[in-house]
Coordinates of C-alpha atoms in Angstrom, one line a residue:
X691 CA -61.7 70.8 -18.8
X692 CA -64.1 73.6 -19.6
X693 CA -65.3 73.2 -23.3
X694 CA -68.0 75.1 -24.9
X695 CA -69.2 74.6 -27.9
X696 CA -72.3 77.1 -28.0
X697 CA -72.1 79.8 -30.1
X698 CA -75.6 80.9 -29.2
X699 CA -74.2 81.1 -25.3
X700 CA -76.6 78.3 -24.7
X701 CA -73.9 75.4 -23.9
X702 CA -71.3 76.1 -21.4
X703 CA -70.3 72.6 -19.7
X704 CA -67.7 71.5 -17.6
X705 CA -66.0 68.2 -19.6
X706 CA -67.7 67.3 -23.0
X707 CA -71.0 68.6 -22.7
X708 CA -72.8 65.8 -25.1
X709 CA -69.2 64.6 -26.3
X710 CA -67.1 61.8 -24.4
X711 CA -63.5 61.5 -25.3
X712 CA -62.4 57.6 -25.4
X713 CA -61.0 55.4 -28.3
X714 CA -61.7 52.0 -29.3
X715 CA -64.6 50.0 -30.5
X716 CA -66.8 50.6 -27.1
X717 CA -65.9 54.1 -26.9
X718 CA -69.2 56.1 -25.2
X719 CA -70.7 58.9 -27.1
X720 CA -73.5 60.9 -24.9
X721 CA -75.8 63.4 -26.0
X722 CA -79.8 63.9 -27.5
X723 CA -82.1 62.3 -30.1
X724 CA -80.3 59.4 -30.7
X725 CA -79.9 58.0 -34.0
X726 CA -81.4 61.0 -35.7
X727 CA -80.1 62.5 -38.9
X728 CA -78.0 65.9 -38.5
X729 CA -79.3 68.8 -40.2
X730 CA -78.7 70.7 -43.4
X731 CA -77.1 69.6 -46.5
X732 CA -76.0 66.1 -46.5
X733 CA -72.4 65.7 -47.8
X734 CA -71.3 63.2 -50.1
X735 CA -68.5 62.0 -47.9
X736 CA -67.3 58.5 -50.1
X737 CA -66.5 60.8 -53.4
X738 CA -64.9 63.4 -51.0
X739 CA -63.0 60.9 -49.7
X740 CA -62.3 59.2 -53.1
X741 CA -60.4 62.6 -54.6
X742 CA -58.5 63.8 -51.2
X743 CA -54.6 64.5 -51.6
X744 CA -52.2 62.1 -50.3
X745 CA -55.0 59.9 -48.6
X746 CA -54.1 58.0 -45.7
X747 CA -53.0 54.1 -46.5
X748 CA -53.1 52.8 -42.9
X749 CA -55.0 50.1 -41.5
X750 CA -57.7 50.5 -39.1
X751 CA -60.7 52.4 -37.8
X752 CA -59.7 55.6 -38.0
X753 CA -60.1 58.5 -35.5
X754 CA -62.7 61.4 -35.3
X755 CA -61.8 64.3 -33.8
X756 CA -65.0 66.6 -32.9
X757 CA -63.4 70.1 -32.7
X758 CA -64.9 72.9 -30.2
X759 CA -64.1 76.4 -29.9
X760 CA -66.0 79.2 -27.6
X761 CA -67.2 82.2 -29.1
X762 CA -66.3 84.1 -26.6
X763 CA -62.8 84.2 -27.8
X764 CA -62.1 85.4 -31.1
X765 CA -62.4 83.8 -34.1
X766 CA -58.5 82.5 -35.2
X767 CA -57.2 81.7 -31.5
X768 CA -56.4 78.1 -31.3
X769 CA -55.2 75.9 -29.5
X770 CA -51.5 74.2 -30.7
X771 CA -53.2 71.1 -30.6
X772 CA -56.4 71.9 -32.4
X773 CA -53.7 73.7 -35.4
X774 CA -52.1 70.4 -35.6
X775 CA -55.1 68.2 -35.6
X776 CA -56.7 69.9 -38.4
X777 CA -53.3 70.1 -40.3
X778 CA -53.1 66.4 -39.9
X779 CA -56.3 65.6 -41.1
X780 CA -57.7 63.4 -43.8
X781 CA -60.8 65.9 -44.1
X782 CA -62.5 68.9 -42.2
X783 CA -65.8 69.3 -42.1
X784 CA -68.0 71.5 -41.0
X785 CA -72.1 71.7 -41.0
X786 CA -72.4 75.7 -40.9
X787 CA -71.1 77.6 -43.9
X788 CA -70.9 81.0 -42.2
X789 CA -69.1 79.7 -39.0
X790 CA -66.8 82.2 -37.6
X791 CA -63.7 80.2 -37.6
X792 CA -64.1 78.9 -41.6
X793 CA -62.6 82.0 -42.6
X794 CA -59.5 82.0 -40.5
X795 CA -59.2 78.4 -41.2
X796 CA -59.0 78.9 -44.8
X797 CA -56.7 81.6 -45.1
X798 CA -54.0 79.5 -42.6
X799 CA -54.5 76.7 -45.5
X800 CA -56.9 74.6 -44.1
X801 CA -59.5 72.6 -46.4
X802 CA -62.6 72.4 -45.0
X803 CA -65.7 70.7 -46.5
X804 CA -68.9 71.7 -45.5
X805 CA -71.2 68.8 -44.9
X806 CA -73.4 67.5 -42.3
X807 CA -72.8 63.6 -42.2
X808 CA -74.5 61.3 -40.6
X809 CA -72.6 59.0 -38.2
X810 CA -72.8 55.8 -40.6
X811 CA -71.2 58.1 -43.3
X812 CA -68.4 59.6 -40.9
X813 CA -67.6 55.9 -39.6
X814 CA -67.6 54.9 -43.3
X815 CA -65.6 57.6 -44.4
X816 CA -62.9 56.5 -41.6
X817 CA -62.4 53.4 -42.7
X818 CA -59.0 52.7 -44.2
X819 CA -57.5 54.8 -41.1
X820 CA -58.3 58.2 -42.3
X821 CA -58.5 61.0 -39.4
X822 CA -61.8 63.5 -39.8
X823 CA -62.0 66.5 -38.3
X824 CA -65.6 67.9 -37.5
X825 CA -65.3 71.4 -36.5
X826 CA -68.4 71.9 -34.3
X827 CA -71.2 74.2 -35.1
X828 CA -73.4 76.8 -32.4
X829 CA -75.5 73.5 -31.8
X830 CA -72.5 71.7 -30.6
X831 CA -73.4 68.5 -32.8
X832 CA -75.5 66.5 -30.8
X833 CA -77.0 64.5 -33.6
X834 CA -74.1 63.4 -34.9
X835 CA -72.6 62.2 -31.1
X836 CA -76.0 60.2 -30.7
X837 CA -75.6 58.7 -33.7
X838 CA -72.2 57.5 -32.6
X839 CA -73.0 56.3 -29.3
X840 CA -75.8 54.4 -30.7
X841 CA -73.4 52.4 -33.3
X842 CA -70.8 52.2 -30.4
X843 CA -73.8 50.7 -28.3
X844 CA -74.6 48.3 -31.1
X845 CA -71.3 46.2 -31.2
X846 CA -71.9 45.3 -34.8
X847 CA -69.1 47.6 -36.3
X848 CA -65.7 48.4 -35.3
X849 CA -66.0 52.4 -33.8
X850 CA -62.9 54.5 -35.1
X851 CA -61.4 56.3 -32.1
X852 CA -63.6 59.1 -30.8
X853 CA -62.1 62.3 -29.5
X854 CA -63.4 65.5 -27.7
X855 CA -60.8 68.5 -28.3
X856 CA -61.5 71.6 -27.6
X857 CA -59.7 74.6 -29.8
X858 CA -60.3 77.7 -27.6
X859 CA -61.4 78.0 -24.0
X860 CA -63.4 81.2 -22.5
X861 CA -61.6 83.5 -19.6
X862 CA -62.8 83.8 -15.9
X863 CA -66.1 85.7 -16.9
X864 CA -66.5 85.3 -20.4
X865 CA -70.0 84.5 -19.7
X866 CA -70.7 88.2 -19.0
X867 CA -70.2 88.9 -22.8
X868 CA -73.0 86.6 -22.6
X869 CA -75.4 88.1 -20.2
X870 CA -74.4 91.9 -22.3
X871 CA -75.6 90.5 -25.3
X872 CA -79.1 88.7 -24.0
X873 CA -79.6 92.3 -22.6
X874 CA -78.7 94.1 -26.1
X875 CA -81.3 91.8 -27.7
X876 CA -84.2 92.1 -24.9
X877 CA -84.0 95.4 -24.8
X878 CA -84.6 96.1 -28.8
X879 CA -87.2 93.2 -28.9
X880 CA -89.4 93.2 -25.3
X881 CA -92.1 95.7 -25.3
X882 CA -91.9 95.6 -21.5
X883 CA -88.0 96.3 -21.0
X884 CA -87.3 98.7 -24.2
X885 CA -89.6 101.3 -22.3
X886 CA -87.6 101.2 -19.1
X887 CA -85.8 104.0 -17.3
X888 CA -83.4 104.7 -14.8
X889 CA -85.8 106.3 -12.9
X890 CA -88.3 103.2 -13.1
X891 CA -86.3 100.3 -12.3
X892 CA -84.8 101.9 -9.5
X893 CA -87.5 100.0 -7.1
X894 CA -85.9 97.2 -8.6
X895 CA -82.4 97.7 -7.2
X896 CA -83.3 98.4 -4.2
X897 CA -85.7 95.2 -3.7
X898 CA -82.3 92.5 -5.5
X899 CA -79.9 94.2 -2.9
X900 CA -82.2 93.7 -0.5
X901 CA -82.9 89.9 -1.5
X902 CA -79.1 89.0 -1.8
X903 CA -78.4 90.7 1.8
X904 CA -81.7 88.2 2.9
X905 CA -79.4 85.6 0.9
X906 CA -76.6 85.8 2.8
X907 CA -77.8 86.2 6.1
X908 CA -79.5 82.6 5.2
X909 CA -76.5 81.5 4.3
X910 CA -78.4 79.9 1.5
X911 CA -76.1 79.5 -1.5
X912 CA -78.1 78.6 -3.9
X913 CA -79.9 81.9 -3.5
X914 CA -77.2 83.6 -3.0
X915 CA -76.1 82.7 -6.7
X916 CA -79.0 83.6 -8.0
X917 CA -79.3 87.2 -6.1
X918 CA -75.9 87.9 -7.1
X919 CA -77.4 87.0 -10.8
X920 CA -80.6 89.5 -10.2
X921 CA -78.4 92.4 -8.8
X922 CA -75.8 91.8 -12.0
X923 CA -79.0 92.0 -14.4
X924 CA -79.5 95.4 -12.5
X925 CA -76.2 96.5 -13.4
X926 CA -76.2 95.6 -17.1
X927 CA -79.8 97.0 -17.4
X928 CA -79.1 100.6 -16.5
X929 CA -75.8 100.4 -18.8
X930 CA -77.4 99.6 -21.5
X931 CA -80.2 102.2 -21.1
X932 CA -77.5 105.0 -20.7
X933 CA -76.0 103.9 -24.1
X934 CA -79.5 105.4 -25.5
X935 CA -78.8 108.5 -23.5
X936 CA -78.5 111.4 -26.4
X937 CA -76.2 114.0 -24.1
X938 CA -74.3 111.6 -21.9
X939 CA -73.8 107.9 -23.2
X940 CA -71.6 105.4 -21.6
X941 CA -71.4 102.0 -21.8
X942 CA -71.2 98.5 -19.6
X943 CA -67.8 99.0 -20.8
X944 CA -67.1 102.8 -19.5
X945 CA -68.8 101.4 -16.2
X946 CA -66.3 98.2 -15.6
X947 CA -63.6 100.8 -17.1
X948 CA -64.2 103.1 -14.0
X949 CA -64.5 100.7 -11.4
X950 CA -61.6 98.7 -12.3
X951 CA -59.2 102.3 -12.6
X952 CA -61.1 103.2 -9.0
X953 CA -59.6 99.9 -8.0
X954 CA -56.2 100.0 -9.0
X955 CA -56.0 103.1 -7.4
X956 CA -57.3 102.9 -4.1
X957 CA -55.1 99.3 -3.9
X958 CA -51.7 101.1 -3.9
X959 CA -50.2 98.4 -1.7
X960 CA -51.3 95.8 -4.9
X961 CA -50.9 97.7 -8.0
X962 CA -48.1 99.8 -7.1
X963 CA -45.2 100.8 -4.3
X964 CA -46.8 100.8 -1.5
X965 CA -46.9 98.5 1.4
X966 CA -50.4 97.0 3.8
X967 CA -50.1 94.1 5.4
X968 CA -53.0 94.4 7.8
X969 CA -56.5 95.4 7.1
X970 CA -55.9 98.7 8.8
X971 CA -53.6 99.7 6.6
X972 CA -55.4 98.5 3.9
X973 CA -58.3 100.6 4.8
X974 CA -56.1 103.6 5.7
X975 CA -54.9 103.5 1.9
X976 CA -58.5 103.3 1.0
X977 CA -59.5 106.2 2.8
X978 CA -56.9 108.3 1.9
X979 CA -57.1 107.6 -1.7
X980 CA -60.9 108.2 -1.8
X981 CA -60.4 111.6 -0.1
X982 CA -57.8 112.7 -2.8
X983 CA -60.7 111.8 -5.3
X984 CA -63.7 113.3 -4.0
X985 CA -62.0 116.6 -2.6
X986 CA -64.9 116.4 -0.3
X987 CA -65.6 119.4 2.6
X988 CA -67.7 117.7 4.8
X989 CA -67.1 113.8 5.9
X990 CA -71.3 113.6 5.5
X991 CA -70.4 114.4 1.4
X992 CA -71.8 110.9 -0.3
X993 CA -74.0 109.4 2.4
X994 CA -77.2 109.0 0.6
X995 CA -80.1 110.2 2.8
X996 CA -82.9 107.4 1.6
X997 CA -81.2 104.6 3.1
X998 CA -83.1 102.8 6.4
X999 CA -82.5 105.0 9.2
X1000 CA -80.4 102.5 11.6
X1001 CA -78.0 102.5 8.5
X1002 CA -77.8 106.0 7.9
X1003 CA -77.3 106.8 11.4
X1004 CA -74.6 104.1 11.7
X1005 CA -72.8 105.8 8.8
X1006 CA -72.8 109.3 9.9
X1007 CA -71.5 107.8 13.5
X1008 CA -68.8 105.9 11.5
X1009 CA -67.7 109.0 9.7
X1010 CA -67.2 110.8 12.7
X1011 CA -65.2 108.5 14.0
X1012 CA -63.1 107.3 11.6
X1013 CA -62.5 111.4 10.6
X1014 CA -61.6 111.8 14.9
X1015 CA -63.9 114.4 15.0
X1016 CA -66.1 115.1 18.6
X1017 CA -69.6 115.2 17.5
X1018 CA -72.2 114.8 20.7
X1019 CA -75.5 113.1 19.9
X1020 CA -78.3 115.6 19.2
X1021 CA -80.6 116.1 22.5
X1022 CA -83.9 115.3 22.1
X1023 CA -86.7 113.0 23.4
X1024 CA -88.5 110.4 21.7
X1025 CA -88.0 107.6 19.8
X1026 CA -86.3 108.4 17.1
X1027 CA -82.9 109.8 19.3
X1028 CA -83.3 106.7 21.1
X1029 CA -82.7 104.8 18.2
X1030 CA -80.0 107.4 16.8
X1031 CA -78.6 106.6 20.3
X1032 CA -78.4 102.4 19.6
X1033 CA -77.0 102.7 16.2
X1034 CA -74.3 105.2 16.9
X1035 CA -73.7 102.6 20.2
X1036 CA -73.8 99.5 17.9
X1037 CA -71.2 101.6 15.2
X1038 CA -68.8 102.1 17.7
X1039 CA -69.1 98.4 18.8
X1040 CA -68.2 96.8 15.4
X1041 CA -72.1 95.9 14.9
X1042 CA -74.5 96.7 11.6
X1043 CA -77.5 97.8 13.8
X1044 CA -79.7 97.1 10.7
X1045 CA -78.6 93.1 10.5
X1046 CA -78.5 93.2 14.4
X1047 CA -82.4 94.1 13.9
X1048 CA -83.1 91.4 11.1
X1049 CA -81.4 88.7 13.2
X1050 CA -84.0 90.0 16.0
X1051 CA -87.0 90.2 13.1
X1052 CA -86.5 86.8 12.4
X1053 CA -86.0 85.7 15.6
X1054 CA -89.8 87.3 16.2
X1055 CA -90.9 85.9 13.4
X1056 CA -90.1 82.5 14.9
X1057 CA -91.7 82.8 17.6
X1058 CA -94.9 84.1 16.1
X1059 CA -95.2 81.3 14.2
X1060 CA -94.2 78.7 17.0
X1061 CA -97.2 80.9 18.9
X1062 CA -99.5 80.2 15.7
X1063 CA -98.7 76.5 15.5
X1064 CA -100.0 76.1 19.0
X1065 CA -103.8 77.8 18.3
X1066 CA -105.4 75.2 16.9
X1067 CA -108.1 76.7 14.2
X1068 CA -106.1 79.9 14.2
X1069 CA -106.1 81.5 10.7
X1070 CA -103.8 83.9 8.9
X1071 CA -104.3 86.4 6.2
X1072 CA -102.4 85.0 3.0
X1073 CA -102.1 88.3 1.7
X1074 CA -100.6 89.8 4.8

């Protein structure tokens, strides 16, 4: 179950983050500051109890239901379950007055109380078998949850059942609505990122791409996550300088807008009649689609001339040869042909020259410090 109960973006949690969902008088309640009073106003839950509509006559503990919802889904989308939980309640209550689902609640008929309880007064207010409802606030209630574990723990009092559900659930990468709006704020409130540029963080691209390449080669995942992260922040940073942009705006949106069309339409054989069933094929609809979008006059149209040499000679050599064209190396002498030479050799043999040279790097650097470990006394510069 993914529930996430932040509406800050702060609380994303696989299961019931701080929550546990059991029933019965030892039923586990997890979370922080155990035993410590919820904030804001403190409801008078006994004479809201007292004056409810067609209050519940069964015996028992009763039943709490602590109600989650993601705000990364819009306010209104529940859950069938969490609609018939809250229409079935003895009381809904909710800490934050100006949470987003109150008003939606409310207009579908729904009562809600707001009051911060603490959990000797929700237990209370369950007795006589009545069913509560807590819709969650940004904070996700942990409080409250202590509180309950630590009267659960105690063994003195009969718990009412306890109960985790969550309303609404975020979408494969909701968390990038996220990441957007930690970017909206840091740019309008850091000193150091609201004077950026294109122009100046463009050191910065290069040096992420760089690191998650050095990621993967490692085959370290855990840095690999985390480069993926940095190159994203990239990304998001230049799209939300070009919003600022007084001739030409666009938008994070406008840039996953393109990509996503340039994707459906160089995947034919996915999105619409045509057929690939090898990678040749797929790359033959690539490149044909590409072409019909560029309208390019020269196959060296697009290949950016700052990249390291081995990988810009590896690209021309590949664009030559996938366009069948008969290009003979340039003659010349020195070393620079000679390595012209090796990467158009390595292109034609299915090899990135430029990883073929890190693997060697590293395998140099190895050995220099195998050779350093052996000289006793020996020294290096720290600073390079």
């Amino acid at each position: 179950m993914n529930a996430t109960s932040s509406f800050d973006g702060d609380q994303t949690a696989t299961g019931p983050d701080g929550y546990a969902t059991a029933s019965g008088p030892d039923a586990p309640v997890t979370g922080r500051d155990a035993g410590a009073p919820a904030t804001g106003p403190v409801g008078d839950l006994a004479k809201a109890a007292a004056v409810l509509d067609g209050a519940s006559t069964a015996t028992g503990p009763g039943r709490i239901v602590l109600l989650t919802t993601s705000h990364r889904v819009a306010p209104g989308l529940l859950s069938w379950p969490a609609w018939q939980a809250l229409r079935a309640a003895d009381q809904v209550l909710c800490a934050d007055g100006a949470h987003p689902q109150l008003p939606y609640l409310r207009e579908a008929g729904i009562t809600v109380d707001e009051a911060s309880p603490t959990a000797q007064e929700l237990v209370d207010t369950c007795a006589g078998g009545r069913t509560l409802v807590v819709v969650a606030t940004g904070e996700g209630e942990p409080r409250l949850t202590d509180g309950l574990a630590r009267l659960a723990g105690s063994g003195r009092i009969q718990m009412p059942d306890l109960e985790l559900l969550p309303a609404s659930y975020d979408l494969p990468g909701a968390r990038l609505l996220d990441l957007v709006q930690v970017m909206d704020r840091i740019r309008a409130e850091c000193p150091w990122s609201s004077q950026q540029t294109h122009k100046g963080l463009a050191k910065y691209g290069i040096e992420e791409a760089y690191e998650l390449v050095e990621a993967i080669e490692e085959g370290d995942r855990d840095e690999l996550r985390e480069e993926l992260g940095d190159v994203l922040l990239q990304v998001v940073f230049h799209a939300r300088i070009a919003e600022e942009d007084e001739d030409a705006p666009f938008s994070i949106d406008d840039v996953a807008g393109g990509i996503v069309a340039k994707l459906i339409h160089r995947h034919p054989h996915v999105f619409g009649d045509e057929r690939a069933t090898t990678p040749e094929e797929v790359k033959a609809h690539w490149l044909r689609t590409k072409a019909e979008e560029k309208q390019r006059t020269s196959v060296t149209e697009g290949i950016p001339l700052g990249q390291p040499g081995l990988a810009l000679a590896a690209k021309l050599a590949s664009r030559v040869r996938t366009a069948g064209l008969e290009v003979p190396l340039p003659a010349g002498e020195g070393v620079g042909y000679e390595l012209l030479a090796i990467a158009a050799r390595a292109e034609s043999e299915g090899v990135d020259p430029e990883a073929a040279l890190r693997a060697a790097g590293r395998a140099y650097r190895d050995a220099i410090r195998v050779t350093e470990g052996a000289a006793p006394g020996m020294e290096t510069d720290a600073e390079g």
